[in-house]
Every structure is written in C-alpha cells, then in structure tokens.
PDB file of C-alpha atoms in Angstrom:
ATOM      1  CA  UNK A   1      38.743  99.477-270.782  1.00  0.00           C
ATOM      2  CA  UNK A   2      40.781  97.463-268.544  1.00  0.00           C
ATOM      3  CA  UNK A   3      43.924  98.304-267.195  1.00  0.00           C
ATOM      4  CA  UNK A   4      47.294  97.587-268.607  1.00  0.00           C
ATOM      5  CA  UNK A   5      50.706  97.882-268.898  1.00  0.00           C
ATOM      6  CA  UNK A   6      53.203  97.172-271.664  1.00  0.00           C
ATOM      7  CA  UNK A   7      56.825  96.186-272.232  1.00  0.00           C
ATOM      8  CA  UNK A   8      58.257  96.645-275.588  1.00  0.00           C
ATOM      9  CA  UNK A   9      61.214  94.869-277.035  1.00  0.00           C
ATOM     10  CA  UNK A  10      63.226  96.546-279.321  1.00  0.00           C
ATOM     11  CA  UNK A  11      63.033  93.770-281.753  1.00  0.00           C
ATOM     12  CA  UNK A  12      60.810  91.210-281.537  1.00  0.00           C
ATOM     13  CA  UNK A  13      57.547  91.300-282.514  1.00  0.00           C
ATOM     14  CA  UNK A  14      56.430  88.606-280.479  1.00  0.00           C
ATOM     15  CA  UNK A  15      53.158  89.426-278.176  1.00  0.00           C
ATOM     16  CA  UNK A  16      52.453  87.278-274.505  1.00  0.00           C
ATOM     17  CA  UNK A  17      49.986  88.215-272.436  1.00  0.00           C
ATOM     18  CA  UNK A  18      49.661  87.512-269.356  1.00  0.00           C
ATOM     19  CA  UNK A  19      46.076  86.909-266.929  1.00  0.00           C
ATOM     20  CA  UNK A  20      46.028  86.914-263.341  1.00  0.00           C
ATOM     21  CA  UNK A  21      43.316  84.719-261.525  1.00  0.00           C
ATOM     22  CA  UNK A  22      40.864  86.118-259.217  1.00  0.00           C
ATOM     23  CA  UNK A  23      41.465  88.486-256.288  1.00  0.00           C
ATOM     24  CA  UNK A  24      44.992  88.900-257.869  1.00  0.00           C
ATOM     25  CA  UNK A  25      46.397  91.900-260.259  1.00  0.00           C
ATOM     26  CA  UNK A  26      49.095  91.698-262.487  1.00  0.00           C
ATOM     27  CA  UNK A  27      51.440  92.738-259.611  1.00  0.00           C
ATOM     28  CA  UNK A  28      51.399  89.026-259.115  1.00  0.00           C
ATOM     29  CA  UNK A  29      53.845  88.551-262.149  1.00  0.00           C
ATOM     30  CA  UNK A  30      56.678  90.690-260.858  1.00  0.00           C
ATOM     31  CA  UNK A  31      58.568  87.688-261.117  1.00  0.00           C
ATOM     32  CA  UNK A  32      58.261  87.092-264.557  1.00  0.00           C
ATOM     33  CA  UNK A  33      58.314  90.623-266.274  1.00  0.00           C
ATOM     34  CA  UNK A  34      62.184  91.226-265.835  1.00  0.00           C
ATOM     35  CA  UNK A  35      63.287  87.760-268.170  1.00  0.00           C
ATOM     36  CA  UNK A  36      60.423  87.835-270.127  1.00  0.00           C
ATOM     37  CA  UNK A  37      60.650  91.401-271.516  1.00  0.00           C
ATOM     38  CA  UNK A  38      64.231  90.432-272.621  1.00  0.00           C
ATOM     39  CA  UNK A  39      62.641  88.501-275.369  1.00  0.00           C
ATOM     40  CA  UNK A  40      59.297  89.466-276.055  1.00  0.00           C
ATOM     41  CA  UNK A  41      56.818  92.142-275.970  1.00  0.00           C
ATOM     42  CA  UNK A  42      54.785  92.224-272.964  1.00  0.00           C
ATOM     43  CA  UNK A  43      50.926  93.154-271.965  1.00  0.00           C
ATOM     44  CA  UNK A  44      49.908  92.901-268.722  1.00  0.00           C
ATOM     45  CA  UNK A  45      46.023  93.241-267.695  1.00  0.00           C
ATOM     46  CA  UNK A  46      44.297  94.144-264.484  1.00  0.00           C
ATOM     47  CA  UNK A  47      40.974  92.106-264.531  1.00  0.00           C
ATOM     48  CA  UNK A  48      37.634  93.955-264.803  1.00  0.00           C
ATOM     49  CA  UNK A  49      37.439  95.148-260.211  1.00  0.00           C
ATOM     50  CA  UNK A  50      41.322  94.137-259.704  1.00  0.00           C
ATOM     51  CA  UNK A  51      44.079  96.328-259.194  1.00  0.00           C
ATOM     52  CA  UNK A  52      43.807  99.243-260.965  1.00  0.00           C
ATOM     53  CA  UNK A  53      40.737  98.322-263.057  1.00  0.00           C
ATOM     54  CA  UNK A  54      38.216  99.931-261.003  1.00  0.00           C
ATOM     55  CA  UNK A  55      34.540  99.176-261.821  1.00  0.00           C
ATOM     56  CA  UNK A  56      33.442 101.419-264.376  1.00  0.00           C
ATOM     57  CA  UNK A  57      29.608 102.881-264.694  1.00  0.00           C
ATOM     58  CA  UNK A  58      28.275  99.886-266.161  1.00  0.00           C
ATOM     59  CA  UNK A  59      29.500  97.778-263.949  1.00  0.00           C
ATOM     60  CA  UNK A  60      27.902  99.510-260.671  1.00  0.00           C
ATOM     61  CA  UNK A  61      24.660  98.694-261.818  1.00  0.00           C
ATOM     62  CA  UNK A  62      25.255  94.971-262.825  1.00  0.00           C
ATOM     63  CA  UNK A  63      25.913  92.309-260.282  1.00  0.00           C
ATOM     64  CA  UNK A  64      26.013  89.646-263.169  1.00  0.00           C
ATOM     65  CA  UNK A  65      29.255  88.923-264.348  1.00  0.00           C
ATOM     66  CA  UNK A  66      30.142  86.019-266.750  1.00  0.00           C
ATOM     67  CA  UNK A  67      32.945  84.398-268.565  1.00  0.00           C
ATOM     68  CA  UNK A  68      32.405  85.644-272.000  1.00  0.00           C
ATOM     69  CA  UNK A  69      32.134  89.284-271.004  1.00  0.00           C
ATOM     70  CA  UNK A  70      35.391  88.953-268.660  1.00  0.00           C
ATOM     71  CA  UNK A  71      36.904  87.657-271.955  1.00  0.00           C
ATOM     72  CA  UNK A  72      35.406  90.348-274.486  1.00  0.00           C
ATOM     73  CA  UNK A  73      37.421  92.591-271.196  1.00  0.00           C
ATOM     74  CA  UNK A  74      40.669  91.249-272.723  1.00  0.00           C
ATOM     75  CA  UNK A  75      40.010  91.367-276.144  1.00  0.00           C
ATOM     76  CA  UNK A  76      38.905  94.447-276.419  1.00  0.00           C
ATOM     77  CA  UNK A  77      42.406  95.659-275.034  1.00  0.00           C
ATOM     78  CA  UNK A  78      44.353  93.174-277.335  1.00  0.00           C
ATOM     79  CA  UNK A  79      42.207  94.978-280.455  1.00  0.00           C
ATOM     80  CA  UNK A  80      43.328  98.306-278.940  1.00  0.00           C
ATOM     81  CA  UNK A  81      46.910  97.580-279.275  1.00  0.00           C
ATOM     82  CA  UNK A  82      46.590  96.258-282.360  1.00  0.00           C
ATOM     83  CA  UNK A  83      47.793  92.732-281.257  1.00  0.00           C
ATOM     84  CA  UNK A  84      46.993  90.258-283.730  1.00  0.00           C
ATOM     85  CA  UNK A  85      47.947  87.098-282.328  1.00  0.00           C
ATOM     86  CA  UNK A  86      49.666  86.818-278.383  1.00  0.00           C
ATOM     87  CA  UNK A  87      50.929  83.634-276.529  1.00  0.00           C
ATOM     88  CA  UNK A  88      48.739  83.864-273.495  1.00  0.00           C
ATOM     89  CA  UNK A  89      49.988  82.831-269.521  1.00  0.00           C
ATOM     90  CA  UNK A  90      47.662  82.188-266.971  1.00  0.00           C
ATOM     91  CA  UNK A  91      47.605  81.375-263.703  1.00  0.00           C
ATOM     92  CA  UNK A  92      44.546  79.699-261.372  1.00  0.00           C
ATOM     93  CA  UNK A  93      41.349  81.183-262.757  1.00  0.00           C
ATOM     94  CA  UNK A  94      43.237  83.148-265.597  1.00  0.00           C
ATOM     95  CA  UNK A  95      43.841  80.039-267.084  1.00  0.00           C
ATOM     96  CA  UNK A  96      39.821  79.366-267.700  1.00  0.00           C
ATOM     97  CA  UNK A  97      39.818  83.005-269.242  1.00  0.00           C
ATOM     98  CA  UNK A  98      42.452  82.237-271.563  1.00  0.00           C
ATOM     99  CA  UNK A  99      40.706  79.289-272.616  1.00  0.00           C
ATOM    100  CA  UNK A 100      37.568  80.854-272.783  1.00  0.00           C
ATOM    101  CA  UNK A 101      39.470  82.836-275.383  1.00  0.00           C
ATOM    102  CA  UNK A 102      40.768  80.164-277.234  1.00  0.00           C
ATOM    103  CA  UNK A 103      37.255  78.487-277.828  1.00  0.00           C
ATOM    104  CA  UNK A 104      35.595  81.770-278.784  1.00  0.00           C
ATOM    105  CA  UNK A 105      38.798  83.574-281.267  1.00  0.00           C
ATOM    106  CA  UNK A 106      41.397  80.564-281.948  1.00  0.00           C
ATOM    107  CA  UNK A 107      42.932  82.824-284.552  1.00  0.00           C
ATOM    108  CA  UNK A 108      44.398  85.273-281.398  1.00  0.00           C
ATOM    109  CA  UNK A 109      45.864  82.853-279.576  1.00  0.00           C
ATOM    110  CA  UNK A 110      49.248  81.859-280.743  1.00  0.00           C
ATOM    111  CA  UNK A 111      49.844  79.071-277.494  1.00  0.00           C
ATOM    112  CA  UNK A 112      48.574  79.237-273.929  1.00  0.00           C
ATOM    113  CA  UNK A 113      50.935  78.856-270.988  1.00  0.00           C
ATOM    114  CA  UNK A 114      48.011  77.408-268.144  1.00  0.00           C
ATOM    115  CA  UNK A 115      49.797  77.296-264.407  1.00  0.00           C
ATOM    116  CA  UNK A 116      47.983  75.950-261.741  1.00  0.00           C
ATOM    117  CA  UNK A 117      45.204  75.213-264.112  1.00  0.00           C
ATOM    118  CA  UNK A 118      41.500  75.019-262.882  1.00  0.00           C
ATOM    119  CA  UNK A 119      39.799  72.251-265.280  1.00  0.00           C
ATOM    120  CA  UNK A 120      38.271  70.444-263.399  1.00  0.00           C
ATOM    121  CA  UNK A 121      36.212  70.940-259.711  1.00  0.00           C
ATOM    122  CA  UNK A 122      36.448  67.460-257.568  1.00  0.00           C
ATOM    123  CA  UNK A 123      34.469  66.991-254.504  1.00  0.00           C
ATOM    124  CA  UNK A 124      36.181  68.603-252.353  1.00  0.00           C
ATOM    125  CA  UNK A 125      36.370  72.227-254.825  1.00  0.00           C
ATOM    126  CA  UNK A 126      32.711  72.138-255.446  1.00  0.00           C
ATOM    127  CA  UNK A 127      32.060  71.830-251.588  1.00  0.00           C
ATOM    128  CA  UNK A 128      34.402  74.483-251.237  1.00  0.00           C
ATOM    129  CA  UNK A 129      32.158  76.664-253.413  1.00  0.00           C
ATOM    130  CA  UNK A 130      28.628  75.558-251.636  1.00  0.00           C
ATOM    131  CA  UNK A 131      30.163  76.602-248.075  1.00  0.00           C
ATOM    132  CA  UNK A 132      30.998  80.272-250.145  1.00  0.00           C
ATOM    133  CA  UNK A 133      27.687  80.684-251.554  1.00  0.00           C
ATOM    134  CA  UNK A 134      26.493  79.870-248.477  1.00  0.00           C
ATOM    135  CA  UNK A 135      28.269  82.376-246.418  1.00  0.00           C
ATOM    136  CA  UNK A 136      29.140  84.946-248.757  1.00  0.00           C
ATOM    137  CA  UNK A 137      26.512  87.272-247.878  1.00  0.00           C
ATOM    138  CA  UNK A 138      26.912  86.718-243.632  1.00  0.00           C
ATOM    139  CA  UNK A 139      30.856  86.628-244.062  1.00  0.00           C
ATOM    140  CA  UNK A 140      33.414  89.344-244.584  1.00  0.00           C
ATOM    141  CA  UNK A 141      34.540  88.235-248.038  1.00  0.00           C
ATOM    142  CA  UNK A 142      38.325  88.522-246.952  1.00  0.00           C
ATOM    143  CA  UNK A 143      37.718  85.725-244.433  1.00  0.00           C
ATOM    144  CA  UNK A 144      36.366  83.629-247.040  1.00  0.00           C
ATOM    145  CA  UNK A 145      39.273  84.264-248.899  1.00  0.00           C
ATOM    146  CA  UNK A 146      41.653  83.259-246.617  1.00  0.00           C
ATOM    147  CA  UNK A 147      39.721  79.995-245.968  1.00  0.00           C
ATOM    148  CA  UNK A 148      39.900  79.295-249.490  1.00  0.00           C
ATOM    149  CA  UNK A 149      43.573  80.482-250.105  1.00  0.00           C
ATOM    150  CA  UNK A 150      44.479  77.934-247.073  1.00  0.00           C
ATOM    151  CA  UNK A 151      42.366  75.602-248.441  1.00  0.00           C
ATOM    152  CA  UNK A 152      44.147  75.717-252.331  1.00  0.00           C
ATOM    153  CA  UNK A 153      47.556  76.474-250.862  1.00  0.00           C
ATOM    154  CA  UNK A 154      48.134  74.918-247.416  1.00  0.00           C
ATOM    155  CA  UNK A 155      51.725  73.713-247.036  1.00  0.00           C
ATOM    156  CA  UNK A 156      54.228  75.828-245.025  1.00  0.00           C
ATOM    157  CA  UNK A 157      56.027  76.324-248.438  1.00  0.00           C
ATOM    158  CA  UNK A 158      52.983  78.076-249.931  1.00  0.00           C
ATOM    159  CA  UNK A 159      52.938  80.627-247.474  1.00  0.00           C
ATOM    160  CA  UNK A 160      54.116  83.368-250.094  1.00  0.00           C
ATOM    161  CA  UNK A 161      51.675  82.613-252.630  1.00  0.00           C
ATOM    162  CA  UNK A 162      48.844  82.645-249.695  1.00  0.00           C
ATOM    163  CA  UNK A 163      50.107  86.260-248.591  1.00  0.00           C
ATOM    164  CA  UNK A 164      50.309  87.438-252.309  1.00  0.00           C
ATOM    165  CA  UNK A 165      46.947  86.840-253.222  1.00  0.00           C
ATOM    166  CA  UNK A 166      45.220  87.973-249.788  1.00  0.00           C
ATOM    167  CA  UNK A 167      47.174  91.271-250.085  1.00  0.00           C
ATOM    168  CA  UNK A 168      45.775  91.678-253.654  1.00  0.00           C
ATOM    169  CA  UNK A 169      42.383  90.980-252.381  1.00  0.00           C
ATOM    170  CA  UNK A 170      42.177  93.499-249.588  1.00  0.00           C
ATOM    171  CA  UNK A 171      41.632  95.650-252.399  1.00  0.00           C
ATOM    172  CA  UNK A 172      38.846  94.389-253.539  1.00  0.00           C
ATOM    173  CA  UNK A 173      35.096  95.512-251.917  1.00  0.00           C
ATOM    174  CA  UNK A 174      33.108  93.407-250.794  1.00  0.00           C
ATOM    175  CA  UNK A 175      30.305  93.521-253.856  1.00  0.00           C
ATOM    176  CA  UNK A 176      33.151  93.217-256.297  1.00  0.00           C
ATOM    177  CA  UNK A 177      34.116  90.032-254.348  1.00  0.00           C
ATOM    178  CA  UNK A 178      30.207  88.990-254.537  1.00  0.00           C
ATOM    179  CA  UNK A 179      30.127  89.597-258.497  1.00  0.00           C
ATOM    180  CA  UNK A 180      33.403  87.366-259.096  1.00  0.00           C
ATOM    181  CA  UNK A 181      32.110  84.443-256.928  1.00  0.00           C
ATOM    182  CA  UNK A 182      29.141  84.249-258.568  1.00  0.00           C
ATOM    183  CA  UNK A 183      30.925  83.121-261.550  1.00  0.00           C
ATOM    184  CA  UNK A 184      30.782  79.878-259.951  1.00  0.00           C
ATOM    185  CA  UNK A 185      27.506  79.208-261.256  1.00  0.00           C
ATOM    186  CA  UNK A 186      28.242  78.789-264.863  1.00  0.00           C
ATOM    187  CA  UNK A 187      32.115  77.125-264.435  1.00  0.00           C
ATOM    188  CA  UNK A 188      31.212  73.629-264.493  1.00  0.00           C
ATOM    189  CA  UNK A 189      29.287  73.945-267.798  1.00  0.00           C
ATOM    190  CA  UNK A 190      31.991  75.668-268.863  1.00  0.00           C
ATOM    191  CA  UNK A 191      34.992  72.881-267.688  1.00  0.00           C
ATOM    192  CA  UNK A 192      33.020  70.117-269.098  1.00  0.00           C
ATOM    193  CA  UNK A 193      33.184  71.363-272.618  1.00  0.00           C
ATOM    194  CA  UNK A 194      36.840  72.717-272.091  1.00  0.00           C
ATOM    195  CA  UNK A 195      37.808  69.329-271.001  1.00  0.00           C
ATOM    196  CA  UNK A 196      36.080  67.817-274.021  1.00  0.00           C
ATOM    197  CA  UNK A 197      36.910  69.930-276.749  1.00  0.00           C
ATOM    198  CA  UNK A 198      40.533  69.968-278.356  1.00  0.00           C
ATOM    199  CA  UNK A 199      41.612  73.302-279.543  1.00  0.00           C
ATOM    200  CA  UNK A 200      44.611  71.733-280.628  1.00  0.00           C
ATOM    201  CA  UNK A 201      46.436  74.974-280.130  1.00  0.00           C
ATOM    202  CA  UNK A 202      49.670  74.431-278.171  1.00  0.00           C
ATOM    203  CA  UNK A 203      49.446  74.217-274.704  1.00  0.00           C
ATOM    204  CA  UNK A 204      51.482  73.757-271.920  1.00  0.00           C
ATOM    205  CA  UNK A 205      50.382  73.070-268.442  1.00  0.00           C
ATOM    206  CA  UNK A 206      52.757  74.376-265.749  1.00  0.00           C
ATOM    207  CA  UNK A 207      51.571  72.830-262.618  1.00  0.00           C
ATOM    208  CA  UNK A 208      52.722  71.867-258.967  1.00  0.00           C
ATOM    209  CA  UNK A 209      53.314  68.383-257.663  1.00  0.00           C
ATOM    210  CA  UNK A 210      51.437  69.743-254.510  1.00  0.00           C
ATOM    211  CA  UNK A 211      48.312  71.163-256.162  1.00  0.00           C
ATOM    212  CA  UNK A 212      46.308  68.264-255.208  1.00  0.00           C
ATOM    213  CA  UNK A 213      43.027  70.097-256.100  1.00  0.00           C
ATOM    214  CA  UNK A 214      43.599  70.393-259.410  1.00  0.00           C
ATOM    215  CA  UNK A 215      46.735  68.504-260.778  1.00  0.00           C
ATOM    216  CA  UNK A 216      44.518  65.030-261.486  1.00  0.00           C
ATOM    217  CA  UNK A 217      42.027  66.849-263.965  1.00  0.00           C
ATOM    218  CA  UNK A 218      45.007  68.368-266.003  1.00  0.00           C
ATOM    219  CA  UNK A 219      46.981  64.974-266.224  1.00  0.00           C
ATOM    220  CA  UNK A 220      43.920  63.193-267.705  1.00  0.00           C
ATOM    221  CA  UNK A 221      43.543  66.369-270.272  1.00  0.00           C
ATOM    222  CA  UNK A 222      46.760  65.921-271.355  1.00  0.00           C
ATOM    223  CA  UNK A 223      46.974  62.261-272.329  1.00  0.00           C
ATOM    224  CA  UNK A 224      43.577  62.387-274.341  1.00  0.00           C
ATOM    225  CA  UNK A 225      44.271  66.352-275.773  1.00  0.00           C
ATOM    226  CA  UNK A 226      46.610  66.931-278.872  1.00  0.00           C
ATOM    227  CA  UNK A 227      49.354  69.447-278.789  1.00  0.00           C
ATOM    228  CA  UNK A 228      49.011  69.501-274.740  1.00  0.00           C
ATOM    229  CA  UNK A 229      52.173  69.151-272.795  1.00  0.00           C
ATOM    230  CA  UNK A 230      52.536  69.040-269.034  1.00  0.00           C
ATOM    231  CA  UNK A 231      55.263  70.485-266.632  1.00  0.00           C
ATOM    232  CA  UNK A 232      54.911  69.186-263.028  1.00  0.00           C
ATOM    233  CA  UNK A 233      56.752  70.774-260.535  1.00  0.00           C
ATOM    234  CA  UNK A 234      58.124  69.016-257.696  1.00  0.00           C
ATOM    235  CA  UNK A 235      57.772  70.612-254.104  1.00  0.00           C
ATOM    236  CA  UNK A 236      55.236  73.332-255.370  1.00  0.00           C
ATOM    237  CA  UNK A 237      51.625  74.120-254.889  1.00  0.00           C
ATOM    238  CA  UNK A 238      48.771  76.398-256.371  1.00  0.00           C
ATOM    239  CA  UNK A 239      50.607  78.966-257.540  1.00  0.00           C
ATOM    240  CA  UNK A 240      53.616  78.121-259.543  1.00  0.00           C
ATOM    241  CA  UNK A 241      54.853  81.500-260.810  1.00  0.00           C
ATOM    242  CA  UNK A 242      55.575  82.647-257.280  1.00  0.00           C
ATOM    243  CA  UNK A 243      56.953  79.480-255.839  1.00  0.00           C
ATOM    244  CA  UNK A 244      59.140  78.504-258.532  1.00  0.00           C
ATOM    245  CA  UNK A 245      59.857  81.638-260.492  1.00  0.00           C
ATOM    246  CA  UNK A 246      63.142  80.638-261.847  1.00  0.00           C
ATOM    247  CA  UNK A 247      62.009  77.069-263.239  1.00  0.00           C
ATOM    248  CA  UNK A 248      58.636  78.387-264.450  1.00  0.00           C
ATOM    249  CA  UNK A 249      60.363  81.352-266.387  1.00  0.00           C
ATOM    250  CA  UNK A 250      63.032  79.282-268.573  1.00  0.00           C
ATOM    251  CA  UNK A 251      60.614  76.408-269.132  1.00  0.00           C
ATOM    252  CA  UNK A 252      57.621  79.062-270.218  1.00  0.00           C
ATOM    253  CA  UNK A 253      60.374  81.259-272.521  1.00  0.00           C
ATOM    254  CA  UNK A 254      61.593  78.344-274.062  1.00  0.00           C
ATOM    255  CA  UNK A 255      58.276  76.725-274.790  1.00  0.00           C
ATOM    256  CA  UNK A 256      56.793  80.215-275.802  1.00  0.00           C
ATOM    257  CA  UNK A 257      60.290  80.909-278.516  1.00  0.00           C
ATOM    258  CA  UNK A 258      59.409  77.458-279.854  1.00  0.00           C
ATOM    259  CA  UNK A 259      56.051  78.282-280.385  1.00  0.00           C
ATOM    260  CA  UNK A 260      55.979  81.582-282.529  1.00  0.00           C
ATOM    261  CA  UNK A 261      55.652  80.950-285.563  1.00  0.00           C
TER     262      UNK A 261
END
C-alpha cells in the first residue's frame, strides 16, 4: 500500500485528499496542510516510487505502469481508511489521476480541486515528450528533469517550484523515473476522452496566468463542461500551490466548504 499520512479534525467529518504530480511527494503540500487541517480531515499520499512509497515486490519486476493501476494505488488506501467520499486536490499530473478517479468511481469523489491542470498536450508538450523518449535511456533522468521543469516553469518567479520538484526527484532511481515516463504513451487517449466527457462533478481549476503550456486547454474545458469553474492566477506559473499558497488556500477551502454536502 502506498504511503500516507493523516490529519484529523476533531469535528468535521469532511475527507480531502490530496495527489502530488510526478517526481513530487506529498512534502510538496507543506503549504497547505497547516489551514487546511483547521477545517477538514486530511490524507496525504506518496505516489506508487515517490517519497516514501518505495517500490514494492511487484513492482521490481514490472516496468509497465498505467493510469488505472496508479489510481486503484489510491483507492485502495481511501478503502483502507474507510473514506467514503473525499474532495480530491491535485496538482500537474495528480490532477489526471484524480480524474482518472472520477471517470472510473464518481460515487468517491465529492469535488476535485485540479491546479496546474494537464488536459491537454499542445505542440510544443508532445515534442517535449518525443525528445524524453528519445533520450531517456542515454540521459541521466535528473537532467531530463530539469529540462522539463525549466521548460513547464521558466520565469525567474518559478524558481521555487523548479527547486521543489527537482529536490523531490533526486529521490527517485533512475528505472522508477523510466516506469513513470512511460506513462506518456497512453495520456493522450486518455485527455481526449477527459476533455470530452462531463462528469459533472464540481470542479474547480486553480491555474496560473503564466502556465502557458497548459492554461488554453483548461479555459476551453470550462466553457463547454458543467459544474467547472476556473481560478486564474495572475503572476503565477506551473505550480500554483507553491507560488501562491495564500490565494490558492482560501479560494480551495472556501470552494471545498461549499461543496460538502
């Protein structure tokens, strides 16, 4: 089983859950867990190779990792708390996880909090990924990384996220790195139907003017998806939680209390 830490309120019985994105570990919401816990309970999950999820038996002698069974990952330790129903939060690749979730058990997911949502993979992504396939076998993965995160976050006001996530990736291995990018294969199948099925399950996208990757996809989503709201962020990139902690945690706590139902 995954990894995972809880915060329980005293009082509410109100679940959110929160999903890192890849090379990350749910160190990367220290910025949330201190106003959050004030009102709800709290899970926090280390991703199946991050943090202190370490690859179990299994996983050693399977390079093939998908979507669904990165999902089933977080189910299984929502079913092992007992969790009936949890607001979900996001961030980057989280936030196709969390979806993921929604399409395959609607009736667990009480509203999803997507920040710097991937939907969508324009040109300029999807060449991205080529060059990584290309290289991932010749390349130290952590350079790769770094390319990417410079790539995703480049403004001098992103520096912090950058640093965050390539810190968290150092402790990755190389073959765990390898098994996550592979992913890649099956995420446009997968973005297509997201962006053309409506869960109408609440949603709110939290995402920053400067995350020119991915921002365009996520605006058109919106205005054709029912019960979809966005939150743009002025003067922020990739990774919104980091950037803009304060903003991002009284929108998101507001938006989650007047979602529970």
């Amino acid at each position: 089983m995954l990894n995972y830490y809880t915060y329980l309120h005293k009082e509410s019985t109100t679940w959110v859950t929160f999903v890192h994105g890849a090379g990350g570990s749910s160190s990367i919401w220290y910025k949330q867990v201190r106003e959050f816990k004030k009102h709800f309970n709290i899970l926090l999950l280390d991703l199946r190779g991050h943090g202190d999820s370490k690859p179990s038996l299994k996983d050693a002698f399977n390079d093939k990792y998908t979507f669904d069974s990165i999902t089933h990952d977080i189910v299984e330790v929502i079913d092992h708390l007992k969790i009936e129903k949890s607001h979900f939060i996001g961030i980057s690749l989280g936030t196709i996880l969390i979806r993921n979730l929604a399409e395959k058990y609607p009736h667990r997911v009480e509203s999803m909090v997507m920040g710097g949502a991937i939907m969508q993979l324009d040109i300029r992504s999807q060449i991205l990924i080529k060059l990584g396939t290309l290289f991932k076998s010749i390349i130290p993965y952590l350079w790769l990384y770094k390319f990417f995160a410079f790539i995703i976050m480049p403004n001098k006001n992103h520096r912090e996220s950058r640093s965050l996530f390539v810190r968290e990736a150092k402790k990755l291995y190389q073959k765990e790195f390898t098994r996550w990018f592979k992913l890649t294969s099956e995420i446009n199948p997968l973005l297509r139907l997201f962006r053309a099925v409506d869960t109408k399950i609440p949603t709110l996208y939290v995402m920053g003017g400067e995350d020119y990757l991915f921002l365009p996809a996520v605006k058109k989503i919106v205005q054709n998806h029912t019960a979809c709201s966005l939150l743009t962020i002025e003067y922020c990139g990739h990774v919104v939680n980091v950037e803009q902690p304060q903003i991002f945690n009284r929108m998101v706590i507001s938006y989650v209390a007047d979602t529970t139902r």
